Short mmCIF file of C-alpha atoms in Angstrom, two decimals:
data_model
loop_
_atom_site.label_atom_id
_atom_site.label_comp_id
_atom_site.label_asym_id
_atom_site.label_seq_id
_atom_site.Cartn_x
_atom_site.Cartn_y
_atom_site.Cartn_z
CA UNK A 3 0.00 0.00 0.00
CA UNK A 4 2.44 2.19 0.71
CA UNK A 5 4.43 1.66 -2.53
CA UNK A 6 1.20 2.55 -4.64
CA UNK A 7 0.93 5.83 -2.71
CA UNK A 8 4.18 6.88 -3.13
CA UNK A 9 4.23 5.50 -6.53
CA UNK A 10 2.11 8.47 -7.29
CA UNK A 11 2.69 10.76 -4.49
CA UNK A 12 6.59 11.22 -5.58
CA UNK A 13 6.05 13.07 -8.81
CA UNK A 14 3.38 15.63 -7.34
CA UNK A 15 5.62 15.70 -4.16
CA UNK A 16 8.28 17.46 -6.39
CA UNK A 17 6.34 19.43 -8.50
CA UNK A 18 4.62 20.88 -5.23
CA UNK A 19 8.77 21.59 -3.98
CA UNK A 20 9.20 23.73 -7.62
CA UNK A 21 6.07 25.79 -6.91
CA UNK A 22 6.00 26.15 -3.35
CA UNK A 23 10.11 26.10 -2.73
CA UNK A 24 11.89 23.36 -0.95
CA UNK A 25 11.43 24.36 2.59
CA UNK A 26 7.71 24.10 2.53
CA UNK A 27 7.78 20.91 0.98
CA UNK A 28 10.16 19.52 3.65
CA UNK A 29 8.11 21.13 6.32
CA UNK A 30 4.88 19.53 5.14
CA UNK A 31 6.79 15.66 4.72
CA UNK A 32 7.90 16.50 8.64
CA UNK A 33 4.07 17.44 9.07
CA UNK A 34 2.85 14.28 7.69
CA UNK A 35 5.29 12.08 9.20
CA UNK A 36 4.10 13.35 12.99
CA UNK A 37 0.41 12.51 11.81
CA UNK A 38 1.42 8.95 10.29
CA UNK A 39 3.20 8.47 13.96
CA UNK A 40 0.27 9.90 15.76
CA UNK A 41 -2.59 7.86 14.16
CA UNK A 42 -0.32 4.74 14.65
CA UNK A 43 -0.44 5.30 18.42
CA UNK A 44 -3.87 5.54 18.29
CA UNK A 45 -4.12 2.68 16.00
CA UNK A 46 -6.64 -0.42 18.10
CA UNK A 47 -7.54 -2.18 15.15
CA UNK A 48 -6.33 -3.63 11.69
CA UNK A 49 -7.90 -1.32 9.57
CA UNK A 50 -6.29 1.59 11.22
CA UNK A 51 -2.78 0.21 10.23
CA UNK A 52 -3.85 0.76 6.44
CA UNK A 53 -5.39 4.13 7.52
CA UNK A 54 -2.28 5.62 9.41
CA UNK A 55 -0.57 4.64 6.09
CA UNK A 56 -2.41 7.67 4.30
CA UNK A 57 0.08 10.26 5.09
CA UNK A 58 3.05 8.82 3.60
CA UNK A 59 1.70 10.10 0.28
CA UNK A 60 3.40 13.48 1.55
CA UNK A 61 6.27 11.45 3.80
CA UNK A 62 9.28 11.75 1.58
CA UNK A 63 11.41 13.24 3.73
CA UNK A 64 14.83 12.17 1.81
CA UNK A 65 13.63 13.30 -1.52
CA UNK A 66 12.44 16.81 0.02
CA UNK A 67 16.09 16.96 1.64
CA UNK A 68 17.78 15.75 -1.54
CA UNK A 69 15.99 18.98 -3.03
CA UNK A 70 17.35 21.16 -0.71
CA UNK A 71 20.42 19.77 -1.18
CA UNK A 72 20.15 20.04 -5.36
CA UNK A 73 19.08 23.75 -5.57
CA UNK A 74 22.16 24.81 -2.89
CA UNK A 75 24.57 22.73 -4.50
CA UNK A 76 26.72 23.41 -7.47
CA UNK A 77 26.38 21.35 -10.47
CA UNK A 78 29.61 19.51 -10.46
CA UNK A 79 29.38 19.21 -6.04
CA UNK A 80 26.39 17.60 -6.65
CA UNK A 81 27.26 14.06 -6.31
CA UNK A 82 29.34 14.59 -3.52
CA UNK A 83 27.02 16.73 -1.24
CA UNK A 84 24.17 14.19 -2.39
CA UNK A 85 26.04 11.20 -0.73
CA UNK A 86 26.94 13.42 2.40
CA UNK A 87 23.24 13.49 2.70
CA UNK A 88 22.83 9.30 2.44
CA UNK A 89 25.71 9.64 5.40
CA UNK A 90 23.56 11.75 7.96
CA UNK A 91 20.61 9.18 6.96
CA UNK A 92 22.34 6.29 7.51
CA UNK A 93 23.33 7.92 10.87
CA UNK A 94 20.02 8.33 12.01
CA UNK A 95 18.36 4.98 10.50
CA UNK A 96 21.21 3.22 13.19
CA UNK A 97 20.43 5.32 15.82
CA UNK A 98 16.56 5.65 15.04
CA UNK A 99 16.14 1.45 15.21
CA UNK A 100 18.34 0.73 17.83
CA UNK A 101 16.67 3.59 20.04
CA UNK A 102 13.23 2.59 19.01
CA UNK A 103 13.76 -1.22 19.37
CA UNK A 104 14.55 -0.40 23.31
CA UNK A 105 11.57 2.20 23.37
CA UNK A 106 9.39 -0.47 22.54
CA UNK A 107 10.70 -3.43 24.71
CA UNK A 108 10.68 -1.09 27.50
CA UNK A 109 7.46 1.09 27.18
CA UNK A 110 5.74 -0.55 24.68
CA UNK A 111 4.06 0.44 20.95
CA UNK A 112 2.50 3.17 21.69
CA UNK A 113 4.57 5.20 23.07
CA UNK A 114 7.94 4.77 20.66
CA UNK A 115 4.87 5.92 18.00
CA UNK A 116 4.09 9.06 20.87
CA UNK A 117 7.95 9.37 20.48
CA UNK A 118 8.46 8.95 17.30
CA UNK A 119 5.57 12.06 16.75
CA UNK A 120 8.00 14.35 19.00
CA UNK A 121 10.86 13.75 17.20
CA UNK A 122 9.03 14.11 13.81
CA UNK A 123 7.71 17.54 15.53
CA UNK A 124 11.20 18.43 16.44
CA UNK A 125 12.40 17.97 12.71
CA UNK A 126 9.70 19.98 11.66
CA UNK A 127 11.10 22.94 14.20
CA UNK A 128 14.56 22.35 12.82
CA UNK A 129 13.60 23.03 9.14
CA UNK A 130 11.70 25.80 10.09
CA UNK A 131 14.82 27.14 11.59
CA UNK A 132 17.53 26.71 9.63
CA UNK A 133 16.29 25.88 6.30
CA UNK A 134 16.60 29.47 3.84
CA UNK A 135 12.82 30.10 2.76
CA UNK A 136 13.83 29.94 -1.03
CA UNK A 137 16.74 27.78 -2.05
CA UNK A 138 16.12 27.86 -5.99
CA UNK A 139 18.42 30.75 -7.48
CA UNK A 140 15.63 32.86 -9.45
CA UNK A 141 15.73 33.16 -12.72
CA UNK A 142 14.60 35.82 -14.86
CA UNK A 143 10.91 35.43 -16.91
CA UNK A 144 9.04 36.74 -18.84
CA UNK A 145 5.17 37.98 -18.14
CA UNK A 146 4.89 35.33 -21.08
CA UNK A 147 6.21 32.67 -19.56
CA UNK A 148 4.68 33.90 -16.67
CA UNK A 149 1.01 33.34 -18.14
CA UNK A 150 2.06 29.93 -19.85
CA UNK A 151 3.74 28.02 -16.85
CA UNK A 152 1.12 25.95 -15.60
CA UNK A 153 0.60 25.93 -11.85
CA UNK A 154 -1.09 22.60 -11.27
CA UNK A 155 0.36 20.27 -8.69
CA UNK A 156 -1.39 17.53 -10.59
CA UNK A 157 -0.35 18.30 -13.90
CA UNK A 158 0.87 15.22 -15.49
CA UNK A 159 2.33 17.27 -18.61
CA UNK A 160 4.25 19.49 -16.49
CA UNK A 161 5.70 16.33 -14.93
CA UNK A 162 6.08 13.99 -18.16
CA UNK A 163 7.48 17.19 -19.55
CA UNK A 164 10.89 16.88 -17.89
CA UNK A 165 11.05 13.14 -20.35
CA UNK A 166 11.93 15.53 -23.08
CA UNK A 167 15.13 17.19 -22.17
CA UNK A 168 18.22 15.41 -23.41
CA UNK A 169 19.20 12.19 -22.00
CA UNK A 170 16.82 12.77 -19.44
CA UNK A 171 14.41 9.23 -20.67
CA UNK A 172 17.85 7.25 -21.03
CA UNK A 173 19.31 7.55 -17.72
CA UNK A 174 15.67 7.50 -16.00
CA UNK A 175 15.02 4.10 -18.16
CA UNK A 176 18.43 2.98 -16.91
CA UNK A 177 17.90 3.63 -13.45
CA UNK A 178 14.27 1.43 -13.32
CA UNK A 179 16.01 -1.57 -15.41
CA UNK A 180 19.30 -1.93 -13.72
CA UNK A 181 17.91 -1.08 -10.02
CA UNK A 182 15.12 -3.61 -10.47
CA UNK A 183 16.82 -6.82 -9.84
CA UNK A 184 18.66 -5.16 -7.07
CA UNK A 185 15.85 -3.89 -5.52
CA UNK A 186 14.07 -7.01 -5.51
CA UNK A 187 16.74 -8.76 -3.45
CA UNK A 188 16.43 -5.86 -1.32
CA UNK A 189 12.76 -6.60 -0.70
CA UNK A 190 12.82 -9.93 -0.07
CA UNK A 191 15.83 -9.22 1.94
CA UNK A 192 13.91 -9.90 5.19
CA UNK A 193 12.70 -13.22 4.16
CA UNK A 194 16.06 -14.52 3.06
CA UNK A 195 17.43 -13.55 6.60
CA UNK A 196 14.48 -15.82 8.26
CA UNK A 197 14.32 -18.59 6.03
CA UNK A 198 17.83 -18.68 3.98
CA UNK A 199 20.13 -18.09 6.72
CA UNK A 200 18.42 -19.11 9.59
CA UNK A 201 19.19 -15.79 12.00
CA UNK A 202 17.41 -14.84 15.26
CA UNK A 203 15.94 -11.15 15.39
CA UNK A 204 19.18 -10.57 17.59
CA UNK A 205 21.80 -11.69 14.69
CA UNK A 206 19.58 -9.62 12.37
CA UNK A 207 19.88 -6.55 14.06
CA UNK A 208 23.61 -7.01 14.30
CA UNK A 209 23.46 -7.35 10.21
CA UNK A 210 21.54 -4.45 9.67
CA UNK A 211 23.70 -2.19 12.02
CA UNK A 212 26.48 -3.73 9.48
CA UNK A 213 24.62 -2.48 6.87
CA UNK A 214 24.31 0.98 8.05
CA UNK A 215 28.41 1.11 8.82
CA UNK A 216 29.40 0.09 5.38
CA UNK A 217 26.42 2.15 3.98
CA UNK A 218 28.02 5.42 5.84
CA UNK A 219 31.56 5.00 5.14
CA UNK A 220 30.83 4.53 1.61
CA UNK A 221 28.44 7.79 1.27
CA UNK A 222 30.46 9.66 4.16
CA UNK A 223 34.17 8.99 2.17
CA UNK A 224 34.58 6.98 -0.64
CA UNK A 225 31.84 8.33 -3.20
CA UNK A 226 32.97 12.15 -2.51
CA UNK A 227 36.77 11.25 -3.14
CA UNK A 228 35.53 9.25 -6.53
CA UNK A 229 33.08 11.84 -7.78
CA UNK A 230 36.46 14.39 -7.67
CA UNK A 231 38.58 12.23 -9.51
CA UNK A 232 36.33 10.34 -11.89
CA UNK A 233 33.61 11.15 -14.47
CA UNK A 234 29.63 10.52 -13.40
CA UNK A 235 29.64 8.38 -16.75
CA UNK A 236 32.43 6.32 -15.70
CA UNK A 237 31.00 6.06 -12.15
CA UNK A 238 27.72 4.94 -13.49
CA UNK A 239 29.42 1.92 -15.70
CA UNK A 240 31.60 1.21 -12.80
CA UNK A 241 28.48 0.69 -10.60
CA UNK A 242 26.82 -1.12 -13.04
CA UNK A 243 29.55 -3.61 -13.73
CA UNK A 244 29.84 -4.56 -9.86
CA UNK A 245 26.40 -4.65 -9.31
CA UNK A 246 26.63 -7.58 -12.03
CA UNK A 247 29.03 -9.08 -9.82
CA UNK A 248 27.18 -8.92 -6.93
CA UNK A 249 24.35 -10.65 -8.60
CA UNK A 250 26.74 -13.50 -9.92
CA UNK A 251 28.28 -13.79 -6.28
CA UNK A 252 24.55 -14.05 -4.61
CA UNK A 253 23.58 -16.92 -7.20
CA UNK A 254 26.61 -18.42 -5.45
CA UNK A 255 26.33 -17.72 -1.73
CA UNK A 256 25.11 -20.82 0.76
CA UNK A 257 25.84 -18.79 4.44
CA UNK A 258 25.72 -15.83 6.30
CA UNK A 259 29.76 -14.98 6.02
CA UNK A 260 29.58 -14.80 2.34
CA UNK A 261 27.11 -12.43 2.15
CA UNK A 262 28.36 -10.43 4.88
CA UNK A 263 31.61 -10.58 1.96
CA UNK A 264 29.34 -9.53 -0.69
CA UNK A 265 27.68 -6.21 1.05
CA UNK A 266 30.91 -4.33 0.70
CA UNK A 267 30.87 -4.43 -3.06
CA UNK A 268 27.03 -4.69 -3.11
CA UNK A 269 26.52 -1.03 -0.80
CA UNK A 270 29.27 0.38 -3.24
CA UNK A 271 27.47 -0.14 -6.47
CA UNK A 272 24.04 0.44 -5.28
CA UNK A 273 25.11 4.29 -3.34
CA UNK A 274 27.11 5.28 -6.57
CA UNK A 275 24.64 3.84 -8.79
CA UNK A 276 21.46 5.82 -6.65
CA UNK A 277 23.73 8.83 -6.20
CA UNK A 278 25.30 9.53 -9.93
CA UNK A 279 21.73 8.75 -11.08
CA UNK A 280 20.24 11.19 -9.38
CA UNK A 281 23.02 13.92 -9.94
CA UNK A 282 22.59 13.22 -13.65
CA UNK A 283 18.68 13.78 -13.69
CA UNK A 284 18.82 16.67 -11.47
CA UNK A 285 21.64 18.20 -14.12
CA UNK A 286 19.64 17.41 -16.87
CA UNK A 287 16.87 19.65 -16.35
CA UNK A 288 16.69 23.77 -15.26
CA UNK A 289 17.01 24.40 -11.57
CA UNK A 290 13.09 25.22 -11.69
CA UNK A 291 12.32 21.09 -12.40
CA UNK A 292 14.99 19.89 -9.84
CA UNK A 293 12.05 19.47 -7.08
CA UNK A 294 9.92 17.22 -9.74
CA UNK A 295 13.08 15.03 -11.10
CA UNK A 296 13.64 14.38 -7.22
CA UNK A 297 10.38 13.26 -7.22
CA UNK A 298 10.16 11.10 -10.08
CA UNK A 299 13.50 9.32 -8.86
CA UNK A 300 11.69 8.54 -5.64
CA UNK A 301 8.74 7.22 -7.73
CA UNK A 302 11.71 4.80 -8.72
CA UNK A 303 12.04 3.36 -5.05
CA UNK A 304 8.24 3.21 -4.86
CA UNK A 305 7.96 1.14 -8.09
CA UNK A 306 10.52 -1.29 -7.03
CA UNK A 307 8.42 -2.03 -3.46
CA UNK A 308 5.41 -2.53 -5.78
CA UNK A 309 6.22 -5.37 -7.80
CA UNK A 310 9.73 -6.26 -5.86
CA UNK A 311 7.69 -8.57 -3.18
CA UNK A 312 5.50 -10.23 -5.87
CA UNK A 313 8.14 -10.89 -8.15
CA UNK A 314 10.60 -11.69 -5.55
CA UNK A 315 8.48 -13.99 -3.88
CA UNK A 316 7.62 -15.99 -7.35
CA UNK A 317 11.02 -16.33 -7.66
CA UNK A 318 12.18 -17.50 -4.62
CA UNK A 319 9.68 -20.01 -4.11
CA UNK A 320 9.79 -21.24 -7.46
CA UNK A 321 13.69 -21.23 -8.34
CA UNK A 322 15.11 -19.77 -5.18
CA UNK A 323 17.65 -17.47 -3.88
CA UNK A 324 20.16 -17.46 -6.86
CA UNK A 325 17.54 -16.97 -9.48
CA UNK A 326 17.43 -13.15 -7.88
CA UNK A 327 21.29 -12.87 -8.05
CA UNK A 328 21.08 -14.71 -11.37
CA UNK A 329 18.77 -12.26 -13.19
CA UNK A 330 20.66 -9.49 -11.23
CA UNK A 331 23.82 -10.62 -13.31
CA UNK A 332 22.04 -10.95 -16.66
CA UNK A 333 20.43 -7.83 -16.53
CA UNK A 334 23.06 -5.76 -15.09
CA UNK A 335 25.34 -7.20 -17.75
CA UNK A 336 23.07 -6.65 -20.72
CA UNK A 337 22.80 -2.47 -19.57
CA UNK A 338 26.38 -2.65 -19.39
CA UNK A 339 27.04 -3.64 -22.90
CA UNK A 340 24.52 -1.27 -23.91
CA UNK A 341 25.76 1.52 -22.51
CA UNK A 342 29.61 0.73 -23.68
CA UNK A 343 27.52 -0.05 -27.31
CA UNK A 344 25.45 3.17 -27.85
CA UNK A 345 28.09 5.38 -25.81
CA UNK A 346 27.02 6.67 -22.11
CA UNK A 347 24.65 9.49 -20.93
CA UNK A 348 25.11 13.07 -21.80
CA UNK A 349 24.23 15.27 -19.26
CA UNK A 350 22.38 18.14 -20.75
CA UNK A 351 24.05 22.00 -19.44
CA UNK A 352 21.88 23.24 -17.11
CA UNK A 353 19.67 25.88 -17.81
CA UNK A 354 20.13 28.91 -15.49
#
């Protein structure tokens, strides 16, 4: 449910960030995340745990930061400042579990939700604070273009419109096909913990917090020291090719210390991969559409928890774990080739 709402929530998120500015658009996921918190606390029956699920169609708190993040940045700091951000969120999804896992044992469901509102509320006071009221640099218009802009939030044209700038369909189609298989192990991650390798919630928690360290030192110091050195083409065929190689090694895997092996190389490719992807997009179009492509790249995640559990699922049952790493390989490979055959994006100048 909450992949169909953000599905379509994303791309009217952003477009509501390049109308209204980035800070209000932050403020109101920061809103919307106290509600969702707040009618979870009140939640005493199954129906309200789809209900309390209704806000998230504003909750996208990392795509309304990665906006502010895109309109302050330069062009060619992009990258880098964009992983600095997946740093600080790593950060606090460690410190955010491990803190609510002990809220709950302790005090129970409803109030880590009561706490979870406060802290929401507190985020919301933060961006209030410090956050400039217009980040966008203004450009110049016309009373022309003034009268033909449309102003619709739900204006699919407006949104579809971004499609049309160069190289803009190429790298968005690559991002959907070569973060699909990868996003599907992802997914079905949680199953494969319980019923491939046999850990206790205890074990998994130690995995995940694993997760989060590699995650951070990757964002925090390796993908700002390769952005400065290297090309965002040859980052994105770089990340490509491993990811391949991830997939190959999970077809392989049979315990819990080989894949522990395999999330070094498997965090790598999937932060450069999100990050140059994004930087790309976000290049590709004038700083007025930044808000929108950040919200169409989020639509990306959304997708992938859509059909990632049905797919996943068919294929795990059916052929098992290494038909995900398996497909991962084969598909990874094939965009490779591509991409070496028909030469790699172009980021289109940005339009100031």
């Amino acid at each position: 449910m909450v992949g169909v709402i953000q599905l379509f929530g994303g791309p009217m998120f952003g477009r509501f960030a390049d109308l209204f500015g980035a800070r209000v658009a932050l403020s109101l996921a920061c809103a919307s995340t106290v509600v969702f918190f707040l009618l979870l606390a009140v939640a005493n029956h199954p129906a309200m745990l789809f209900i309390h699920k209704l806000p998230t169609v504003f909750m996208h708190v990392l795509p309304a930061t990665q906006m502010v993040v895109a309109d302050l940045s330069e062009p060619e700091k992009r990258a880098d400042a964009l992983s600095k951000l997946g740093l600080c969120f790593g950060v606090g999804m460690i410190a955010g579990s491990t803190l609510g896992g002990h809220l709950n044992t302790r005090y129970g469901e409803t109030f880590t939700a009561c706490f979870g509102a406060a802290g929401s509320a507190f985020s919301l006071l933060l961006v209030l604070t410090f956050i400039p009221k217009t980040t966008k640099v203004q450009a110049p218009t016309t009373s022309t273009d003034s009268e033909n802009k449309n102003k619709s939030v739900f204006s699919v044209g407006e949104i579809t419109r971004l499609m049309k700038f160069p190289g803009v369909a190429r790298t968005f189609t690559v991002k959907i096909v070569a973060g699909l298989p990868s996003g599907i192990f992802q997914v079905m991650f949680s199953i494969i913990v319980l019923d491939f390798f046999k850990l206790q919630p205890e074990e998994n928690g130690y995995l995940m917090a694993y997760f989060g360290i590699v995650q951070m030192v990757v964002q925090g110091g390796v993908i700002g020291w390769l952005t400065a050195r290297y090309s965002e083409n040859s980052l994105l065929l770089l990340s490509i090719a491993v990811d391949s190689l991830v997939g190959l090694a999970q077809a392989y895997m049979q315990n819990v210390f080989q894949f522990c092996l395999i999330v070094v190389p498997m965090m790598f490719s999937l932060s450069v991969f999100g990050v140059i992807t994004d930087s790309m997009l976000t290049n590709s179009v004038p700083s007025s559409d930044t808000g929108t492509m950040m919200g169409l790249c989020a639509s990306v995640q959304s997708l992938l928890r859509t059909v990632g559990p049905t797919v996943g699922g068919f294929l795990y049952v059916n052929y098992g774990i290494s038909s995900i790493g398996t497909i991962q390989f084969v598909v990874n490979i094939a965009v490779f080739v591509y991409l070496l055959h028909f030469g790699t994006m172009k980021t289109a100048e940005k339009k100031k």
